[in-house]
N, CA, C and O atoms as a DFTB+ gen file, in Angstrom:
600 C
 N C O
     1  1       5.692     -33.875      17.758
     2  2       6.575     -33.356      16.728
     3  2       5.714     -32.573      15.738
     4  3       4.666     -33.057      15.309
     5  1       6.150     -31.367      15.376
     6  2       5.323     -30.559      14.479
     7  2       5.415     -31.045      13.037
     8  3       6.270     -31.859      12.689
     9  1       4.512     -30.525      12.210
    10  2       4.380     -30.972      10.819
    11  2       5.666     -30.788      10.039
    12  3       6.055     -31.673       9.276
    13  1       6.342     -29.642      10.218
    14  2       7.562     -29.399       9.450
    15  2       8.663     -30.390       9.817
    16  3       9.347     -30.898       8.928
    17  1       8.846     -30.672      11.086
    18  2       9.887     -31.630      11.487
    19  2       9.565     -33.030      10.982
    20  3      10.445     -33.742      10.498
    21  1       8.291     -33.425      11.099
    22  2       7.879     -34.734      10.588
    23  2       8.125     -34.830       9.098
    24  3       8.616     -35.845       8.604
    25  1       7.781     -33.769       8.381
    26  2       7.961     -33.774       6.932
    27  2       9.425     -33.881       6.565
    28  3       9.778     -34.633       5.657
    29  1      10.283     -33.148       7.248
    30  2      11.705     -33.185       6.925
    31  2      12.298     -34.563       7.178
    32  3      13.159     -35.017       6.423
    33  1      11.851     -35.224       8.222
    34  2      12.338     -36.577       8.491
    35  2      11.923     -37.505       7.352
    36  3      12.732     -38.300       6.873
    37  1      10.677     -37.408       6.923
    38  2      10.207     -38.254       5.826
    39  2      10.941     -37.934       4.533
    40  3      11.215     -38.836       3.741
    41  1      11.267     -36.647       4.303
    42  2      11.942     -36.256       3.068
    43  2      13.358     -36.804       2.994
    44  3      13.933     -36.880       1.907
    45  1      13.919     -37.178       4.106
    46  2      15.303     -37.642       4.091
    47  2      15.455     -39.003       3.407
    48  3      16.572     -39.406       3.081
    49  1      14.362     -39.702       3.189
    50  2      14.419     -40.982       2.485
    51  2      14.605     -40.682       1.001
    52  3      13.676     -40.124       0.419
    53  1      15.636     -40.976       0.380
    54  2      15.970     -40.556      -0.978
    55  2      15.028     -41.122      -2.040
    56  3      15.463     -41.853      -2.930
    57  1      13.770     -40.795      -1.952
    58  2      12.785     -41.239      -2.934
    59  2      12.466     -40.084      -3.866
    60  3      12.692     -38.923      -3.525
    61  1      11.942     -40.400      -5.041
    62  2      11.584     -39.362      -6.004
    63  2      10.417     -38.545      -5.475
    64  3       9.423     -39.086      -4.990
    65  1      10.560     -37.243      -5.578
    66  2       9.510     -36.331      -5.130
    67  2       8.641     -35.960      -6.326
    68  3       9.139     -35.509      -7.357
    69  1       7.351     -36.156      -6.169
    70  2       6.403     -35.959      -7.259
    71  2       5.329     -34.980      -6.795
    72  3       4.791     -35.098      -5.695
    73  1       5.030     -34.013      -7.658
    74  2       4.018     -33.003      -7.368
    75  2       2.830     -33.227      -8.305
    76  3       3.013     -33.412      -9.508
    77  1       1.629     -33.210      -7.761
    78  2       0.405     -33.236      -8.560
    79  2      -0.250     -31.870      -8.450
    80  3      -0.393     -31.330      -7.353
    81  1      -0.649     -31.310      -9.589
    82  2      -1.360     -30.039      -9.497
    83  2      -2.802     -30.302      -9.074
    84  3      -3.254     -31.446      -9.043
    85  1      -3.506     -29.238      -8.754
    86  2      -4.865     -29.355      -8.224
    87  2      -5.790     -30.129      -9.151
    88  3      -6.525     -31.006      -8.697
    89  1      -5.766     -29.821     -10.433
    90  2      -6.674     -30.500     -11.362
    91  2      -6.359     -31.987     -11.489
    92  3      -7.274     -32.803     -11.595
    93  1      -5.089     -32.345     -11.479
    94  2      -4.717     -33.761     -11.551
    95  2      -5.179     -34.500     -10.295
    96  3      -5.648     -35.635     -10.376
    97  1      -5.047     -33.855      -9.136
    98  2      -5.509     -34.479      -7.888
    99  2      -7.024     -34.655      -7.886
   100  3      -7.533     -35.711      -7.513
   101  1      -7.733     -33.622      -8.302
   102  2      -9.192     -33.713      -8.317
   103  2      -9.641     -34.819      -9.266
   104  3     -10.536     -35.596      -8.934
   105  1      -9.039     -34.890     -10.416
   106  2      -9.365     -35.957     -11.364
   107  2      -9.085     -37.326     -10.753
   108  3      -9.873     -38.256     -10.925
   109  1      -7.978     -37.449     -10.048
   110  2      -7.618     -38.726      -9.423
   111  2      -8.645     -39.151      -8.381
   112  3      -8.924     -40.341      -8.232
   113  1      -9.205     -38.188      -7.665
   114  2     -10.143     -38.531      -6.602
   115  2     -11.584     -38.644      -7.079
   116  3     -12.372     -39.381      -6.487
   117  1     -11.938     -37.932      -8.131
   118  2     -13.313     -38.007      -8.625
   119  2     -13.542     -39.219      -9.509
   120  3     -14.620     -39.812      -9.503
   121  1     -12.516     -39.581     -10.271
   122  2     -12.649     -40.662     -11.247
   123  2     -11.652     -41.764     -10.903
   124  3     -10.497     -41.718     -11.328
   125  1     -12.092     -42.738     -10.145
   126  2     -11.192     -43.752      -9.593
   127  2     -10.457     -44.588     -10.631
   128  3      -9.384     -45.113     -10.334
   129  1     -10.982     -44.727     -11.807
   130  2     -10.304     -45.520     -12.842
   131  2      -9.612     -44.625     -13.871
   132  3      -9.169     -45.104     -14.915
   133  1      -9.520     -43.333     -13.578
   134  2      -8.933     -42.389     -14.532
   135  2      -7.418     -42.552     -14.609
   136  3      -6.796     -43.164     -13.741
   137  1      -6.852     -42.000     -15.649
   138  2      -5.396     -42.010     -15.810
   139  2      -4.752     -41.265     -14.644
   140  3      -3.703     -41.677     -14.151
   141  1      -5.370     -40.175     -14.203
   142  2      -4.826     -39.428     -13.061
   143  2      -4.812     -40.275     -11.795
   144  3      -3.863     -40.214     -11.013
   145  1      -5.859     -41.061     -11.595
   146  2      -5.919     -41.940     -10.430
   147  2      -4.833     -43.012     -10.495
   148  3      -4.181     -43.304      -9.492
   149  1      -4.645     -43.591     -11.664
   150  2      -3.581     -44.588     -11.839
   151  2      -2.204     -43.959     -11.627
   152  3      -1.322     -44.574     -11.028
   153  1      -2.024     -42.734     -12.121
   154  2      -0.745     -42.042     -11.942
   155  2      -0.504     -41.739     -10.467
   156  3       0.620     -41.872      -9.982
   157  1      -1.549     -41.336      -9.754
   158  2      -1.426     -41.059      -8.322
   159  2      -1.006     -42.322      -7.573
   160  3      -0.083     -42.286      -6.760
   161  1      -1.676     -43.427      -7.844
   162  2      -1.333     -44.693      -7.185
   163  2       0.094     -45.119      -7.516
   164  3       0.822     -45.593      -6.644
   165  1       0.485     -44.952      -8.758
   166  2       1.844     -45.288      -9.176
   167  2       2.867     -44.397      -8.478
   168  3       3.922     -44.864      -8.049
   169  1       2.543     -43.116      -8.370
   170  2       3.450     -42.174      -7.706
   171  2       3.643     -42.535      -6.238
   172  3       4.744     -42.404      -5.704
   173  1       2.585     -42.985      -5.591
   174  2       2.704     -43.402      -4.189
   175  2       3.670     -44.573      -4.040
   176  3       4.398     -44.660      -3.052
   177  1       3.673     -45.474      -5.023
   178  2       4.559     -46.637      -4.961
   179  2       5.994     -46.278      -5.339
   180  3       6.938     -46.855      -4.799
   181  1       6.165     -45.338      -6.253
   182  2       7.491     -45.033      -6.793
   183  2       8.205     -43.895      -6.085
   184  3       9.416     -43.731      -6.233
   185  1       7.476     -43.122      -5.331
   186  2       8.113     -41.955      -4.728
   187  2       7.274     -41.363      -3.626
   188  3       6.457     -42.040      -3.003
   189  1       7.492     -40.087      -3.398
   190  2       6.766     -39.331      -2.392
   191  2       5.982     -38.241      -3.102
   192  3       6.544     -37.485      -3.894
   193  1       4.708     -38.155      -2.827
   194  2       3.917     -37.064      -3.381
   195  2       4.024     -35.911      -2.402
   196  3       3.636     -36.011      -1.238
   197  1       4.564     -34.811      -2.913
   198  2       4.794     -33.671      -2.035
   199  2       3.861     -32.529      -2.397
   200  3       3.348     -32.443      -3.513
   201  1       3.659     -31.662      -1.427
   202  2       2.828     -30.485      -1.620
   203  2       3.306     -29.401      -0.678
   204  3       4.230     -29.600       0.111
   205  1       2.670     -28.265      -0.774
   206  2       2.915     -27.165       0.158
   207  2       1.570     -26.776       0.757
   208  3       0.521     -27.197       0.271
   209  1       1.607     -25.981       1.800
   210  2       0.355     -25.512       2.400
   211  2      -0.448     -24.702       1.389
   212  3      -1.673     -24.806       1.347
   213  1       0.227     -23.899       0.578
   214  2      -0.454     -23.067      -0.423
   215  2      -1.156     -23.944      -1.461
   216  3      -2.314     -23.701      -1.799
   217  1      -0.464     -24.952      -1.961
   218  2      -1.056     -25.849      -2.957
   219  2      -2.206     -26.643      -2.343
   220  3      -3.256     -26.809      -2.965
   221  1      -2.006     -27.123      -1.138
   222  2      -3.059     -27.902      -0.479
   223  2      -4.301     -27.039      -0.236
   224  3      -5.430     -27.497      -0.417
   225  1      -4.085     -25.806       0.169
   226  2      -5.218     -24.898       0.392
   227  2      -5.980     -24.672      -0.914
   228  3      -7.211     -24.655      -0.920
   229  1      -5.256     -24.498      -2.015
   230  2      -5.910     -24.332      -3.312
   231  2      -6.733     -25.575      -3.656
   232  3      -7.877     -25.465      -4.097
   233  1      -6.150     -26.752      -3.453
   234  2      -6.855     -28.004      -3.740
   235  2      -8.154     -28.088      -2.941
   236  3      -9.212     -28.373      -3.502
   237  1      -8.076     -27.842      -1.645
   238  2      -9.261     -27.946      -0.788
   239  2     -10.318     -26.930      -1.217
   240  3     -11.503     -27.258      -1.288
   241  1      -9.897     -25.711      -1.499
   242  2     -10.835     -24.669      -1.931
   243  2     -11.566     -25.080      -3.205
   244  3     -12.785     -24.942      -3.295
   245  1     -10.836     -25.577      -4.174
   246  2     -11.445     -25.988      -5.444
   247  2     -12.304     -27.236      -5.254
   248  3     -13.414     -27.307      -5.781
   249  1     -11.803     -28.214      -4.511
   250  2     -12.493     -29.492      -4.346
   251  2     -13.845     -29.337      -3.648
   252  3     -14.745     -30.153      -3.844
   253  1     -13.983     -28.290      -2.835
   254  2     -15.238     -28.088      -2.117
   255  2     -16.177     -27.101      -2.812
   256  3     -17.143     -26.633      -2.211
   257  1     -15.896     -26.792      -4.058
   258  2     -16.825     -25.958      -4.821
   259  2     -18.103     -26.737      -5.104
   260  3     -18.095     -27.961      -5.236
   261  1     -19.196     -25.994      -5.191
   262  2     -20.516     -26.613      -5.413
   263  2     -20.582     -27.438      -6.686
   264  3     -21.366     -28.384      -6.763
   265  1     -19.783     -27.104      -7.679
   266  2     -19.868     -27.823      -8.955
   267  2     -19.520     -29.308      -8.827
   268  3     -19.825     -30.094      -9.724
   269  1     -18.884     -29.695      -7.718
   270  2     -18.533     -31.102      -7.522
   271  2     -19.573     -31.861      -6.699
   272  3     -19.419     -33.057      -6.451
   273  1     -20.635     -31.167      -6.277
   274  2     -21.684     -31.814      -5.476
   275  2     -22.327     -32.993      -6.200
   276  3     -22.730     -33.964      -5.560
   277  1     -22.427     -32.920      -7.509
   278  2     -23.049     -34.010      -8.278
   279  2     -22.160     -35.245      -8.376
   280  3     -22.637     -36.328      -8.714
   281  1     -20.882     -35.090      -8.084
   282  2     -19.930     -36.193      -8.231
   283  2     -19.618     -36.891      -6.908
   284  3     -19.453     -38.110      -6.858
   285  1     -19.542     -36.107      -5.850
   286  2     -19.177     -36.679      -4.548
   287  2     -19.765     -35.788      -3.447
   288  3     -19.740     -34.561      -3.540
   289  1     -20.288     -36.429      -2.414
   290  2     -20.921     -35.669      -1.338
   291  2     -19.883     -34.880      -0.556
   292  3     -18.687     -35.168      -0.598
   293  1     -20.370     -33.889       0.150
   294  2     -19.496     -33.075       0.995
   295  2     -18.777     -33.957       2.016
   296  3     -17.572     -33.820       2.226
   297  1     -19.528     -34.863       2.647
   298  2     -18.941     -35.758       3.658
   299  2     -17.849     -36.638       3.051
   300  3     -16.803     -36.846       3.665
   301  1     -18.092     -37.151       1.857
   302  2     -17.075     -37.978       1.196
   303  2     -15.846     -37.159       0.826
   304  3     -14.721     -37.656       0.883
   305  1     -16.061     -35.897       0.444
   306  2     -14.912     -35.038       0.147
   307  2     -14.073     -34.803       1.396
   308  3     -12.844     -34.777       1.330
   309  1     -14.735     -34.632       2.529
   310  2     -13.988     -34.478       3.786
   311  2     -13.127     -35.708       4.048
   312  3     -11.957     -35.586       4.413
   313  1     -13.703     -36.883       3.864
   314  2     -12.954     -38.129       4.058
   315  2     -11.792     -38.240       3.078
   316  3     -10.694     -38.651       3.456
   317  1     -12.031     -37.877       1.826
   318  2     -10.973     -37.939       0.815
   319  2      -9.827     -36.989       1.146
   320  3      -8.659     -37.339       0.978
   321  1     -10.158     -35.796       1.612
   322  2      -9.113     -34.831       1.971
   323  2      -8.299     -35.354       3.154
   324  3      -7.073     -35.243       3.154
   325  1      -8.959     -35.915       4.151
   326  2      -8.237     -36.483       5.292
   327  2      -7.324     -37.622       4.851
   328  3      -6.183     -37.721       5.302
   329  1      -7.825     -38.468       3.981
   330  2      -7.014     -39.569       3.458
   331  2      -5.825     -39.032       2.671
   332  3      -4.702     -39.513       2.822
   333  1      -6.077     -38.044       1.840
   334  2      -5.012     -37.449       1.038
   335  2      -3.932     -36.849       1.927
   336  3      -2.742     -37.039       1.675
   337  1      -4.338     -36.132       2.957
   338  2      -3.366     -35.487       3.846
   339  2      -2.416     -36.497       4.476
   340  3      -1.256     -36.178       4.738
   341  1      -2.892     -37.692       4.717
   342  2      -2.025     -38.709       5.317
   343  2      -1.050     -39.302       4.299
   344  3      -0.071     -39.943       4.680
   345  1      -1.313     -39.091       3.008
   346  2      -0.461     -39.644       1.958
   347  2       0.529     -38.626       1.404
   348  3       1.485     -38.995       0.722
   349  1       0.303     -37.356       1.693
   350  2       1.163     -36.298       1.168
   351  2       2.261     -35.940       2.151
   352  3       2.111     -36.101       3.363
   353  1       3.354     -35.458       1.616
   354  2       4.412     -34.892       2.441
   355  2       4.417     -33.393       2.199
   356  3       4.533     -32.942       1.060
   357  1       4.293     -32.628       3.261
   358  2       4.221     -31.176       3.157
   359  2       5.620     -30.576       3.256
   360  3       6.325     -30.764       4.248
   361  1       6.004     -29.853       2.207
   362  2       7.304     -29.196       2.185
   363  2       7.209     -27.921       3.022
   364  3       6.251     -27.162       2.872
   365  1       8.177     -27.673       3.894
   366  2       8.121     -26.482       4.756
   367  2       8.087     -25.184       3.943
   368  3       8.904     -24.976       3.046
   369  1       7.141     -24.330       4.269
   370  2       6.945     -23.077       3.529
   371  2       8.172     -22.171       3.585
   372  3       8.453     -21.445       2.631
   373  1       8.900     -22.211       4.693
   374  2      10.064     -21.322       4.815
   375  2      11.194     -21.711       3.867
   376  3      12.151     -20.951       3.719
   377  1      11.112     -22.857       3.232
   378  2      12.129     -23.288       2.276
   379  2      11.723     -23.003       0.828
   380  3      12.476     -23.299      -0.100
   381  1      10.549     -22.435       0.638
   382  2      10.031     -22.167      -0.710
   383  2      10.186     -20.686      -1.027
   384  3       9.724     -19.826      -0.277
   385  1      10.838     -20.402      -2.139
   386  2      11.069     -19.014      -2.564
   387  2      10.149     -18.674      -3.734
   388  3       9.908     -19.513      -4.602
   389  1       9.632     -17.435      -3.757
   390  2       8.731     -17.048      -4.849
   391  2       9.439     -16.965      -6.200
   392  3      10.595     -16.551      -6.293
   393  1       8.724     -17.365      -7.229
   394  2       9.209     -17.289      -8.611
   395  2       8.142     -16.620      -9.467
   396  3       6.962     -16.601      -9.116
   397  1       8.577     -16.078     -10.585
   398  2       7.646     -15.536     -11.582
   399  2       8.091     -16.070     -12.933
   400  3       8.844     -15.414     -13.651
   401  1       7.624     -17.256     -13.272
   402  2       8.077     -17.956     -14.472
   403  2       6.947     -18.179     -15.464
   404  3       7.085     -17.870     -16.648
   405  1       5.846     -18.706     -14.991
   406  2       4.781     -19.206     -15.858
   407  2       3.915     -18.075     -16.415
   408  3       3.764     -17.023     -15.795
   409  1       3.355     -18.317     -17.591
   410  2       2.417     -17.348     -18.184
   411  2       1.243     -17.098     -17.254
   412  3       0.758     -15.971     -17.148
   413  1       0.785     -18.143     -16.583
   414  2      -0.286     -18.003     -15.595
   415  2       0.371     -17.944     -14.219
   416  3       0.875     -18.958     -13.737
   417  1       0.374     -16.779     -13.580
   418  2       1.074     -16.643     -12.295
   419  2       0.567     -17.592     -11.206
   420  3       1.294     -17.882     -10.256
   421  1      -0.666     -18.074     -11.333
   422  2      -1.186     -19.026     -10.343
   423  2      -0.454     -20.368     -10.402
   424  3      -0.469     -21.125      -9.431
   425  1       0.174     -20.661     -11.518
   426  2       0.898     -21.925     -11.667
   427  2       2.297     -21.887     -11.057
   428  3       2.932     -22.927     -10.887
   429  1       2.768     -20.702     -10.734
   430  2       4.114     -20.585     -10.173
   431  2       4.276     -21.347      -8.858
   432  3       5.393     -21.718      -8.497
   433  1       3.181     -21.584      -8.138
   434  2       3.288     -22.305      -6.867
   435  2       3.850     -23.712      -7.064
   436  3       4.535     -24.233      -6.184
   437  1       3.569     -24.320      -8.193
   438  2       4.085     -25.666      -8.467
   439  2       5.572     -25.611      -8.814
   440  3       6.346     -26.479      -8.412
   441  1       5.956     -24.591      -9.559
   442  2       7.366     -24.427      -9.920
   443  2       8.196     -24.073      -8.693
   444  3       9.321     -24.550      -8.542
   445  1       7.648     -23.245      -7.822
   446  2       8.345     -22.883      -6.587
   447  2       8.622     -24.121      -5.741
   448  3       9.726     -24.296      -5.226
   449  1       7.623     -24.968      -5.603
   450  2       7.797     -26.201      -4.835
   451  2       8.787     -27.132      -5.520
   452  3       9.601     -27.772      -4.854
   453  1       8.724     -27.211      -6.832
   454  2       9.641     -28.080      -7.579
   455  2      11.089     -27.663      -7.359
   456  3      11.952     -28.513      -7.141
   457  1      11.361     -26.372      -7.414
   458  2      12.728     -25.876      -7.210
   459  2      13.175     -26.136      -5.775
   460  3      14.272     -26.646      -5.545
   461  1      12.332     -25.788      -4.819
   462  2      12.705     -25.928      -3.407
   463  2      12.959     -27.381      -3.016
   464  3      13.852     -27.667      -2.219
   465  1      12.181     -28.285      -3.571
   466  2      12.252     -29.691      -3.160
   467  2      13.088     -30.561      -4.089
   468  3      13.295     -31.745      -3.822
   469  1      13.568     -29.968      -5.187
   470  2      14.271     -30.742      -6.221
   471  2      13.379     -31.891      -6.694
   472  3      13.803     -33.045      -6.771
   473  1      12.145     -31.542      -7.006
   474  2      11.155     -32.544      -7.407
   475  2      11.564     -33.242      -8.693
   476  3      12.167     -32.644      -9.584
   477  1      11.229     -34.492      -8.766
   478  2      11.464     -35.308      -9.954
   479  2      10.535     -34.884     -11.081
   480  3      10.966     -34.730     -12.223
   481  1       9.234     -34.691     -10.753
   482  2       8.298     -34.263     -11.793
   483  2       7.062     -33.610     -11.199
   484  3       6.748     -33.755     -10.017
   485  1       6.375     -32.882     -12.075
   486  2       5.059     -32.311     -11.788
   487  2       4.080     -33.001     -12.731
   488  3       4.297     -33.039     -13.942
   489  1       3.002     -33.546     -12.171
   490  2       1.961     -34.178     -12.979
   491  2       0.832     -33.164     -13.139
   492  3       0.269     -32.685     -12.155
   493  1       0.512     -32.849     -14.383
   494  2      -0.461     -31.803     -14.675
   495  2      -1.059     -32.001     -16.059
   496  3      -0.506     -32.719     -16.892
   497  1      -2.166     -31.373     -16.284
   498  2      -2.733     -31.295     -17.624
   499  2      -2.712     -29.862     -18.123
   500  3      -3.197     -29.569     -19.216
   501  1      -2.151     -28.973     -17.321
   502  2      -2.130     -27.542     -17.616
   503  2      -1.147     -27.230     -18.738
   504  3       0.043     -27.526     -18.632
   505  1      -1.649     -26.634     -19.806
   506  2      -0.800     -26.353     -20.975
   507  2       0.318     -25.368     -20.666
   508  3       1.424     -25.496     -21.191
   509  1       0.033     -24.386     -19.815
   510  2       1.078     -23.420     -19.470
   511  2       2.251     -24.108     -18.780
   512  3       3.410     -23.828     -19.089
   513  1       1.954     -24.996     -17.857
   514  2       3.027     -25.732     -17.181
   515  2       3.712     -26.703     -18.135
   516  3       4.940     -26.779     -18.169
   517  1       2.935     -27.434     -18.899
   518  2       3.515     -28.415     -19.825
   519  2       4.437     -27.759     -20.849
   520  3       5.383     -28.385     -21.327
   521  1       4.165     -26.516     -21.181
   522  2       4.963     -25.831     -22.208
   523  2       6.385     -25.516     -21.755
   524  3       7.235     -25.191     -22.583
   525  1       6.654     -25.607     -20.462
   526  2       8.013     -25.297     -19.996
   527  2       8.790     -26.538     -19.551
   528  3       9.813     -26.426     -18.875
   529  1       8.305     -27.709     -19.928
   530  2       9.016     -28.958     -19.622
   531  2      10.265     -29.078     -20.493
   532  3      10.201     -28.825     -21.696
   533  1      11.380     -29.454     -19.911
   534  2      11.660     -29.623     -18.488
   535  2      11.947     -28.271     -17.843
   536  3      12.370     -27.325     -18.507
   537  1      11.712     -28.203     -16.555
   538  2      11.970     -27.001     -15.774
   539  2      13.104     -27.323     -14.812
   540  3      12.908     -28.004     -13.806
   541  1      14.292     -26.823     -15.134
   542  2      15.509     -27.194     -14.421
   543  2      15.599     -28.722     -14.386
   544  3      15.613     -29.360     -15.439
   545  1      15.658     -29.307     -13.206
   546  2      15.799     -30.768     -13.102
   547  2      14.452     -31.480     -13.018
   548  3      14.407     -32.699     -12.858
   549  1      13.370     -30.742     -13.124
   550  2      12.030     -31.294     -12.938
   551  2      11.312     -31.470     -14.270
   552  3      11.194     -30.526     -15.052
   553  1      10.835     -32.683     -14.523
   554  2       9.989     -32.934     -15.688
   555  2       8.573     -32.467     -15.369
   556  3       8.119     -32.570     -14.229
   557  1       7.886     -31.957     -16.375
   558  2       6.487     -31.559     -16.244
   559  2       5.720     -32.384     -17.266
   560  3       5.881     -32.207     -18.474
   561  1       4.878     -33.293     -16.762
   562  2       4.265     -34.300     -17.629
   563  2       2.778     -34.464     -17.330
   564  3       2.301     -34.117     -16.249
   565  1       2.063     -34.998     -18.311
   566  2       0.667     -35.376     -18.088
   567  2       0.635     -36.667     -17.272
   568  3       1.651     -37.348     -17.131
   569  1      -0.525     -36.992     -16.745
   570  2      -0.675     -38.248     -16.004
   571  2      -0.365     -39.441     -16.899
   572  3       0.264     -40.405     -16.462
   573  1      -0.797     -39.375     -18.128
   574  2      -0.537     -40.450     -19.086
   575  2       0.961     -40.608     -19.342
   576  3       1.483     -41.723     -19.348
   577  1       1.642     -39.494     -19.550
   578  2       3.091     -39.550     -19.760
   579  2       3.813     -40.063     -18.521
   580  3       4.797     -40.794     -18.632
   581  1       3.332     -39.684     -17.349
   582  2       3.939     -40.178     -16.112
   583  2       3.896     -41.701     -16.084
   584  3       4.888     -42.353     -15.756
   585  1       2.750     -42.257     -16.427
   586  2       2.605     -43.716     -16.413
   587  2       3.501     -44.396     -17.441
   588  3       4.046     -45.466     -17.170
   589  1       3.658     -43.802     -18.597
   590  2       4.458     -44.454     -19.639
   591  2       5.955     -44.200     -19.482
   592  3       6.764     -45.047     -19.861
   593  1       6.330     -43.064     -18.938
   594  2       7.755     -42.729     -18.821
   595  2       8.396     -43.245     -17.541
   596  3       9.584     -43.567     -17.529
   597  1       7.630     -43.324     -16.477
   598  2       8.230     -43.651     -15.188
   599  2       7.586     -44.884     -14.609
   600  3       7.959     -45.321     -13.520
């Protein structure tokens, strides 16, 4: 069964869909006791963490930058990415429509996924994204707010 069909079957379980932006994910994986890490673990218990191929590609590209070599080895990053992929649900790209909403156009990928998936919330520390909370039916919150509100 291909990735899109598997993802759609998993999405049919009426759980809250939660999106983590790249920086929140990196923080969760680099700092195991961080608020982002606690929010990630909580999100796994309370809902489904969803992503798109575009968002995942951005995460992998950033996570493998040399600046993270002092925090985690390349081999450990590979293991973390494999582990993460098994915990994420990938939203089919053909169901995502382009938007131009955010002051930073690179952040639109999170809003596009939120609209397409009817996401419950986006977890981020990005001020541009946080400034438009709520976005339609999707809350945009910090990791700390996620833990206290949900």
